[in-house]
C-alpha cells in the first residue's frame, strides 16, 4: 500500500505563480482575438505547461521537505514569474527575457531531479535545455524564423518521453539494474494521490482566473442588473465545468491511478495530465478571454472573436475532458460530446443576437449535460437502485 503523500503549501504557492502565466495568456488572447494571437497562446502555453508537468512529477518524487529543495523551488518560481511577465511580448521585445527565464526553470528542474535520478536525468534534462535554447533563440528573430524555433521547441518536448522510455527499455535489457532504476522505475513510481491532487488544485486555481476575468471585464462599469446577470451566467458556466471534473472525474481518476502498476503510471500520467489537460486548461483561458470581451457588451451583437472565444473555450475544455476520460476509461462520453457540438453552435447566437443570449445558451447546454449525466453516473445509478429498493420494501 502506498504511503500518503499530499500536496505541500509550497507546491500550491508554486502553482499560484505558474497560473499567473495563464492570466497573462488570457490578457494576450483578449487583446488579439485572431488566429495569429491564438497560435501564439497555444505555443507559449504548451511550452510552459511541459515544465509545469515536469515540476509536478518532480515534487511527487522529490518532495520539498529540505531547505535546499525549498530554496531551489522558489528560484524556479521566480523564473516562472519572469516568463509570465514576458508573455505579452514573448514574440517580440520580450522574447529573449522569456527564453532566459525558461532556461532557468529548466536548469533548476534538472538540478533537483538529480536527487531522484542521478545521471539518468540527462536523458530528459538535455532535451529540455535544447528546448529552452530554441525558445531563447526565437527572441532574436521575427516572423517565420521565430515561429519555426518555437515549433522546434515543441517537437523536442513531444519526442522526449519517447526517447526516455526507449532508453529505459533498451538499458534494462543490457544492464537492468542501472538505467531501469534511474529512468524507468523512477518515472513510473509516482504517487497516485499526489498526482491527482496536484493537478486538481492547479485546475481550481485556473478556474479562479475565469472568475477574475468577469471582474476585469466589468471594470469601472456601473453594476446594473444586466451586468450582474451576465456575471452570474459566466459563473454558472464555469461552475458546470468545475462540476464535470471535480464531482464526476477526480475521485475516479485517483482510483484508476491507484490500481495502475507503478511502471505504467508515467505513460498514463502523460496522456491524462499533459496531453489531455492542455486543451482543458487552454479552454478555460480562452473562455475567460471571451468573458472579458463580452461582459461589457451583453446587449450587443458580438464580434466573431469574442463569440468564438466563448464557445471555443467551452468546446476545448470538453474536448480535453473527453480525451482525459477516454484515457482513464471513464464514461459515459455521449452527453459531453453532445454538449461540445452544441457549445460550438452558440457562436451564431452571439454574433446574430447578443452576448447575453450566447451566455444563456452555453449555460443551458452545460447545465443540461450535467443533469443528464447525473442519473447515468455510477453514483447516480447507485442512488437510483437504493431508492428503488426503499420503495419496493
Short mmCIF file of N, CA, C and O in Angstrom, two decimals, residues 168-257:
data_model
loop_
_atom_site.label_atom_id
_atom_site.label_comp_id
_atom_site.label_asym_id
_atom_site.label_seq_id
_atom_site.Cartn_x
_atom_site.Cartn_y
_atom_site.Cartn_z
N UNK A 168 15.07 3.60 -21.33
CA UNK A 168 14.82 2.75 -20.17
C UNK A 168 14.65 1.30 -20.59
O UNK A 168 15.19 0.39 -19.95
N UNK A 169 13.90 1.08 -21.69
CA UNK A 169 13.65 -0.29 -22.14
C UNK A 169 14.92 -0.95 -22.66
O UNK A 169 15.24 -2.09 -22.31
N UNK A 170 15.69 -0.23 -23.49
CA UNK A 170 16.90 -0.81 -24.06
C UNK A 170 17.97 -1.00 -22.99
O UNK A 170 18.71 -1.98 -22.99
N UNK A 171 18.04 -0.04 -22.05
CA UNK A 171 19.01 -0.15 -20.99
C UNK A 171 18.73 -1.31 -20.06
O UNK A 171 19.64 -1.96 -19.55
N UNK A 172 17.45 -1.59 -19.86
CA UNK A 172 17.08 -2.70 -18.98
C UNK A 172 17.54 -4.03 -19.54
O UNK A 172 17.92 -4.94 -18.81
N UNK A 173 17.54 -4.15 -20.87
CA UNK A 173 17.96 -5.41 -21.50
C UNK A 173 19.46 -5.60 -21.37
O UNK A 173 19.95 -6.72 -21.15
N UNK A 174 20.22 -4.50 -21.46
CA UNK A 174 21.68 -4.61 -21.42
C UNK A 174 22.21 -4.66 -19.99
O UNK A 174 23.10 -5.44 -19.66
N UNK A 175 21.67 -3.79 -19.12
CA UNK A 175 22.16 -3.70 -17.74
C UNK A 175 20.98 -3.29 -16.86
O UNK A 175 20.80 -2.13 -16.50
N UNK A 176 20.13 -4.24 -16.51
CA UNK A 176 18.84 -3.95 -15.90
C UNK A 176 18.89 -3.06 -14.68
O UNK A 176 18.03 -2.21 -14.50
N UNK A 177 19.88 -3.24 -13.85
CA UNK A 177 19.82 -2.56 -12.58
C UNK A 177 20.11 -1.08 -12.66
O UNK A 177 19.77 -0.33 -11.77
N UNK A 178 20.74 -0.58 -13.76
CA UNK A 178 21.12 0.82 -13.77
C UNK A 178 20.10 1.71 -14.47
O UNK A 178 19.42 2.49 -13.85
N UNK A 179 19.93 1.60 -15.82
CA UNK A 179 19.02 2.54 -16.48
C UNK A 179 17.58 2.40 -16.02
O UNK A 179 16.89 3.39 -15.90
N UNK A 180 17.12 1.15 -15.80
CA UNK A 180 15.73 0.98 -15.42
C UNK A 180 15.43 1.63 -14.08
O UNK A 180 14.38 2.17 -13.85
N UNK A 181 16.41 1.58 -13.16
CA UNK A 181 16.20 2.19 -11.86
C UNK A 181 16.24 3.70 -11.95
O UNK A 181 15.46 4.38 -11.31
N UNK A 182 17.16 4.25 -12.75
CA UNK A 182 17.32 5.69 -12.77
C UNK A 182 16.30 6.40 -13.66
O UNK A 182 16.02 7.55 -13.44
N UNK A 183 15.77 5.71 -14.65
CA UNK A 183 14.82 6.36 -15.54
C UNK A 183 13.45 5.70 -15.48
O UNK A 183 12.45 6.32 -15.13
N UNK A 184 13.39 4.45 -15.81
CA UNK A 184 12.10 3.79 -15.94
C UNK A 184 11.32 3.70 -14.65
O UNK A 184 10.19 4.17 -14.55
N UNK A 185 11.92 3.10 -13.60
CA UNK A 185 11.21 2.93 -12.35
C UNK A 185 10.86 4.27 -11.71
O UNK A 185 9.77 4.45 -11.18
N UNK A 186 11.80 5.21 -11.74
CA UNK A 186 11.55 6.48 -11.08
C UNK A 186 10.44 7.25 -11.77
O UNK A 186 9.59 7.85 -11.13
N UNK A 187 10.42 7.25 -13.11
CA UNK A 187 9.37 7.96 -13.82
C UNK A 187 8.02 7.30 -13.57
O UNK A 187 6.99 7.96 -13.54
N UNK A 188 8.00 5.99 -13.43
CA UNK A 188 6.73 5.30 -13.22
C UNK A 188 6.30 5.29 -11.78
O UNK A 188 5.12 5.15 -11.49
N UNK A 189 7.24 5.46 -10.85
CA UNK A 189 6.91 5.27 -9.45
C UNK A 189 6.30 6.48 -8.78
O UNK A 189 6.70 6.84 -7.68
N UNK A 190 5.37 7.15 -9.42
CA UNK A 190 4.78 8.35 -8.84
C UNK A 190 3.60 7.99 -7.95
O UNK A 190 2.90 7.01 -8.17
N UNK A 191 3.37 8.81 -6.94
CA UNK A 191 2.28 8.61 -6.00
C UNK A 191 0.97 9.06 -6.63
O UNK A 191 0.84 10.20 -7.07
N UNK A 192 -0.03 8.16 -6.66
CA UNK A 192 -1.29 8.43 -7.36
C UNK A 192 -2.06 9.58 -6.72
O UNK A 192 -2.55 10.49 -7.40
N UNK A 193 -2.19 9.56 -5.39
CA UNK A 193 -2.98 10.59 -4.71
C UNK A 193 -2.38 11.98 -4.92
O UNK A 193 -3.09 12.95 -5.18
N UNK A 194 -1.05 12.08 -4.82
CA UNK A 194 -0.38 13.37 -5.00
C UNK A 194 -0.55 13.87 -6.43
O UNK A 194 -0.83 15.05 -6.66
N UNK A 195 -0.40 12.98 -7.40
CA UNK A 195 -0.52 13.37 -8.82
C UNK A 195 -1.88 13.96 -9.11
O UNK A 195 -2.00 15.04 -9.72
N UNK A 196 -2.94 13.28 -8.69
CA UNK A 196 -4.30 13.73 -8.98
C UNK A 196 -4.63 15.01 -8.20
O UNK A 196 -5.20 15.95 -8.74
N UNK A 197 -4.22 15.05 -6.93
CA UNK A 197 -4.50 16.23 -6.12
C UNK A 197 -3.78 17.47 -6.67
O UNK A 197 -4.37 18.56 -6.74
N UNK A 198 -2.53 17.29 -7.08
CA UNK A 198 -1.75 18.44 -7.58
C UNK A 198 -2.41 19.06 -8.81
O UNK A 198 -2.55 20.29 -8.91
N UNK A 199 -2.84 18.22 -9.74
CA UNK A 199 -3.45 18.75 -10.95
C UNK A 199 -4.86 19.28 -10.70
O UNK A 199 -5.32 20.21 -11.37
N UNK A 200 -5.54 18.69 -9.71
CA UNK A 200 -6.85 19.23 -9.35
C UNK A 200 -6.74 20.62 -8.75
O UNK A 200 -7.54 21.52 -9.06
N UNK A 201 -5.73 20.82 -7.90
CA UNK A 201 -5.52 22.15 -7.32
C UNK A 201 -5.14 23.17 -8.39
O UNK A 201 -5.59 24.32 -8.36
N UNK A 202 -4.32 22.74 -9.35
CA UNK A 202 -3.99 23.63 -10.47
C UNK A 202 -5.26 24.03 -11.21
O UNK A 202 -5.47 25.21 -11.53
N UNK A 203 -6.12 23.06 -11.48
CA UNK A 203 -7.34 23.33 -12.24
C UNK A 203 -8.24 24.31 -11.50
O UNK A 203 -8.82 25.22 -12.12
N UNK A 204 -8.37 24.14 -10.19
CA UNK A 204 -9.26 25.04 -9.44
C UNK A 204 -8.70 26.46 -9.44
O UNK A 204 -9.46 27.44 -9.48
N UNK A 205 -7.37 26.60 -9.41
CA UNK A 205 -6.78 27.94 -9.47
C UNK A 205 -7.04 28.57 -10.84
O UNK A 205 -7.35 29.75 -10.95
N UNK A 206 -6.94 27.76 -11.89
CA UNK A 206 -7.21 28.27 -13.24
C UNK A 206 -8.68 28.67 -13.37
O UNK A 206 -9.00 29.67 -14.02
N UNK A 207 -9.58 27.91 -12.75
CA UNK A 207 -10.99 28.32 -12.74
C UNK A 207 -11.14 29.69 -12.09
O UNK A 207 -11.98 30.49 -12.49
N UNK A 208 -10.32 29.93 -11.09
CA UNK A 208 -10.36 31.24 -10.45
C UNK A 208 -10.05 32.37 -11.42
O UNK A 208 -10.57 33.48 -11.29
N UNK A 209 -9.23 32.05 -12.43
CA UNK A 209 -8.91 33.06 -13.44
C UNK A 209 -10.14 33.45 -14.26
O UNK A 209 -10.28 34.60 -14.68
N UNK A 210 -11.03 32.50 -14.49
CA UNK A 210 -12.26 32.82 -15.23
C UNK A 210 -13.14 33.75 -14.40
O UNK A 210 -13.85 34.61 -14.95
N UNK A 211 -13.09 33.60 -13.07
CA UNK A 211 -13.85 34.49 -12.20
C UNK A 211 -13.22 35.89 -12.22
O UNK A 211 -13.93 36.90 -12.29
N UNK A 212 -11.89 35.94 -12.18
CA UNK A 212 -11.20 37.23 -12.23
C UNK A 212 -11.51 37.94 -13.55
O UNK A 212 -11.67 39.17 -13.59
N UNK A 213 -11.63 37.17 -14.65
CA UNK A 213 -11.94 37.75 -15.95
C UNK A 213 -13.28 38.48 -15.92
O UNK A 213 -13.47 39.49 -16.62
N UNK A 214 -14.22 37.98 -15.13
CA UNK A 214 -15.51 38.65 -15.01
C UNK A 214 -15.31 40.05 -14.43
O UNK A 214 -15.82 41.04 -14.95
N UNK A 215 -14.54 40.11 -13.34
CA UNK A 215 -14.29 41.40 -12.71
C UNK A 215 -13.53 42.35 -13.61
O UNK A 215 -13.84 43.55 -13.67
N UNK A 216 -12.53 41.83 -14.35
CA UNK A 216 -11.77 42.68 -15.27
C UNK A 216 -12.67 43.20 -16.38
O UNK A 216 -12.58 44.36 -16.80
N UNK A 217 -13.54 42.32 -16.87
CA UNK A 217 -14.45 42.73 -17.94
C UNK A 217 -15.41 43.82 -17.49
O UNK A 217 -15.74 44.74 -18.25
N UNK A 218 -15.87 43.72 -16.24
CA UNK A 218 -16.79 44.74 -15.71
C UNK A 218 -16.06 46.06 -15.53
O UNK A 218 -16.56 47.13 -15.90
N UNK A 219 -14.83 45.99 -14.98
CA UNK A 219 -14.02 47.19 -14.81
C UNK A 219 -14.75 48.25 -14.01
O UNK A 219 -15.26 47.99 -12.92
N UNK A 220 -14.84 49.45 -14.57
CA UNK A 220 -15.49 50.57 -13.87
C UNK A 220 -16.93 50.76 -14.29
O UNK A 220 -17.55 51.78 -13.95
N UNK A 221 -17.50 49.80 -15.01
CA UNK A 221 -18.89 49.92 -15.45
C UNK A 221 -19.81 49.89 -14.23
O UNK A 221 -19.55 49.19 -13.25
N UNK A 222 -20.91 50.64 -14.28
CA UNK A 222 -21.86 50.60 -13.16
C UNK A 222 -22.49 49.21 -13.05
O UNK A 222 -22.76 48.56 -14.06
N UNK A 223 -22.72 48.76 -11.83
CA UNK A 223 -23.25 47.42 -11.60
C UNK A 223 -24.77 47.43 -11.82
O UNK A 223 -25.56 47.57 -10.89
N UNK A 224 -25.16 47.23 -13.07
CA UNK A 224 -26.57 47.18 -13.42
C UNK A 224 -27.09 45.75 -13.28
O UNK A 224 -26.32 44.81 -13.08
N UNK A 225 -28.40 45.59 -13.43
CA UNK A 225 -28.99 44.25 -13.38
C UNK A 225 -28.45 43.39 -14.51
O UNK A 225 -28.23 42.18 -14.34
N UNK A 226 -28.23 44.00 -15.68
CA UNK A 226 -27.71 43.25 -16.82
C UNK A 226 -26.30 42.74 -16.57
O UNK A 226 -25.98 41.58 -16.87
N UNK A 227 -25.44 43.61 -16.01
CA UNK A 227 -24.07 43.20 -15.71
C UNK A 227 -24.06 42.09 -14.66
O UNK A 227 -23.33 41.09 -14.79
N UNK A 228 -24.86 42.25 -13.61
CA UNK A 228 -24.94 41.22 -12.57
C UNK A 228 -25.43 39.90 -13.16
O UNK A 228 -24.91 38.82 -12.82
N UNK A 229 -26.43 39.98 -14.05
CA UNK A 229 -26.94 38.76 -14.67
C UNK A 229 -25.90 38.09 -15.55
O UNK A 229 -25.77 36.86 -15.56
N UNK A 230 -25.15 38.90 -16.31
CA UNK A 230 -24.09 38.34 -17.16
C UNK A 230 -23.01 37.68 -16.34
O UNK A 230 -22.50 36.60 -16.69
N UNK A 231 -22.63 38.30 -15.21
CA UNK A 231 -21.63 37.72 -14.33
C UNK A 231 -22.13 36.39 -13.75
O UNK A 231 -21.38 35.42 -13.66
N UNK A 232 -23.41 36.35 -13.38
CA UNK A 232 -24.00 35.12 -12.85
C UNK A 232 -23.98 34.02 -13.90
O UNK A 232 -23.67 32.86 -13.59
N UNK A 233 -24.29 34.36 -15.15
CA UNK A 233 -24.28 33.36 -16.22
C UNK A 233 -22.86 32.83 -16.47
O UNK A 233 -22.66 31.62 -16.63
N UNK A 234 -21.87 33.72 -16.49
CA UNK A 234 -20.49 33.29 -16.70
C UNK A 234 -20.04 32.38 -15.57
O UNK A 234 -19.36 31.36 -15.80
N UNK A 235 -20.44 32.72 -14.34
CA UNK A 235 -20.09 31.88 -13.19
C UNK A 235 -20.81 30.54 -13.26
O UNK A 235 -20.26 29.51 -12.86
N UNK A 236 -22.03 30.53 -13.77
CA UNK A 236 -22.77 29.27 -13.93
C UNK A 236 -22.05 28.34 -14.90
O UNK A 236 -21.93 27.13 -14.65
N UNK A 237 -21.55 28.89 -15.99
CA UNK A 237 -20.83 28.08 -16.98
C UNK A 237 -19.56 27.52 -16.36
O UNK A 237 -19.26 26.32 -16.49
N UNK A 238 -18.80 28.37 -15.66
CA UNK A 238 -17.58 27.90 -15.01
C UNK A 238 -17.90 26.84 -13.95
O UNK A 238 -17.17 25.85 -13.81
N UNK A 239 -18.99 27.02 -13.23
CA UNK A 239 -19.38 26.06 -12.20
C UNK A 239 -19.74 24.71 -12.80
O UNK A 239 -19.42 23.65 -12.23
N UNK A 240 -20.42 24.73 -13.94
CA UNK A 240 -20.77 23.47 -14.60
C UNK A 240 -19.51 22.73 -15.07
O UNK A 240 -19.42 21.50 -14.94
N UNK A 241 -18.53 23.48 -15.58
CA UNK A 241 -17.27 22.85 -15.98
C UNK A 241 -16.54 22.29 -14.76
O UNK A 241 -15.95 21.21 -14.82
N UNK A 242 -16.57 23.05 -13.66
CA UNK A 242 -15.98 22.55 -12.41
C UNK A 242 -16.65 21.25 -11.99
O UNK A 242 -15.99 20.27 -11.63
N UNK A 243 -17.97 21.21 -12.06
CA UNK A 243 -18.74 20.04 -11.63
C UNK A 243 -18.34 18.80 -12.42
O UNK A 243 -18.19 17.70 -11.86
N UNK A 244 -18.16 18.98 -13.72
CA UNK A 244 -17.85 17.84 -14.58
C UNK A 244 -16.56 17.14 -14.16
O UNK A 244 -16.47 15.91 -14.20
N UNK A 245 -15.57 17.92 -13.75
CA UNK A 245 -14.31 17.28 -13.36
C UNK A 245 -14.30 16.90 -11.89
O UNK A 245 -14.02 15.75 -11.54
N UNK A 246 -14.60 17.82 -11.00
CA UNK A 246 -14.39 17.58 -9.58
C UNK A 246 -15.45 16.68 -8.95
O UNK A 246 -15.16 15.95 -8.01
N UNK A 247 -16.67 16.72 -9.46
CA UNK A 247 -17.71 15.84 -8.92
C UNK A 247 -17.72 14.50 -9.63
O UNK A 247 -17.90 13.45 -9.02
N UNK A 248 -17.49 14.52 -10.95
CA UNK A 248 -17.63 13.31 -11.74
C UNK A 248 -16.32 12.53 -11.95
O UNK A 248 -16.34 11.31 -12.01
N UNK A 249 -15.19 13.26 -12.09
CA UNK A 249 -13.99 12.60 -12.63
C UNK A 249 -12.84 12.45 -11.65
O UNK A 249 -12.09 11.47 -11.72
N UNK A 250 -12.63 13.41 -10.76
CA UNK A 250 -11.39 13.43 -9.98
C UNK A 250 -11.22 12.18 -9.12
O UNK A 250 -10.16 11.54 -9.13
N UNK A 251 -12.25 11.83 -8.36
CA UNK A 251 -12.13 10.66 -7.49
C UNK A 251 -11.92 9.37 -8.26
O UNK A 251 -11.11 8.51 -7.87
N UNK A 252 -12.61 9.24 -9.39
CA UNK A 252 -12.45 8.04 -10.22
C UNK A 252 -11.07 8.00 -10.85
O UNK A 252 -10.49 6.92 -11.03
N UNK A 253 -10.52 9.17 -11.20
CA UNK A 253 -9.18 9.22 -11.78
C UNK A 253 -8.15 8.72 -10.77
O UNK A 253 -7.23 7.96 -11.12
N UNK A 254 -8.30 9.13 -9.51
CA UNK A 254 -7.36 8.68 -8.49
C UNK A 254 -7.44 7.16 -8.31
O UNK A 254 -6.43 6.48 -8.12
N UNK A 255 -8.66 6.61 -8.38
CA UNK A 255 -8.82 5.15 -8.28
C UNK A 255 -8.10 4.44 -9.41
O UNK A 255 -7.44 3.41 -9.20
N UNK A 256 -8.23 4.98 -10.63
CA UNK A 256 -7.57 4.36 -11.79
C UNK A 256 -6.06 4.35 -11.60
O UNK A 256 -5.39 3.34 -11.81
N UNK A 257 -5.49 5.49 -11.19
CA UNK A 257 -4.05 5.56 -10.99
C UNK A 257 -3.60 4.66 -9.85
O UNK A 257 -2.53 4.04 -9.92
#
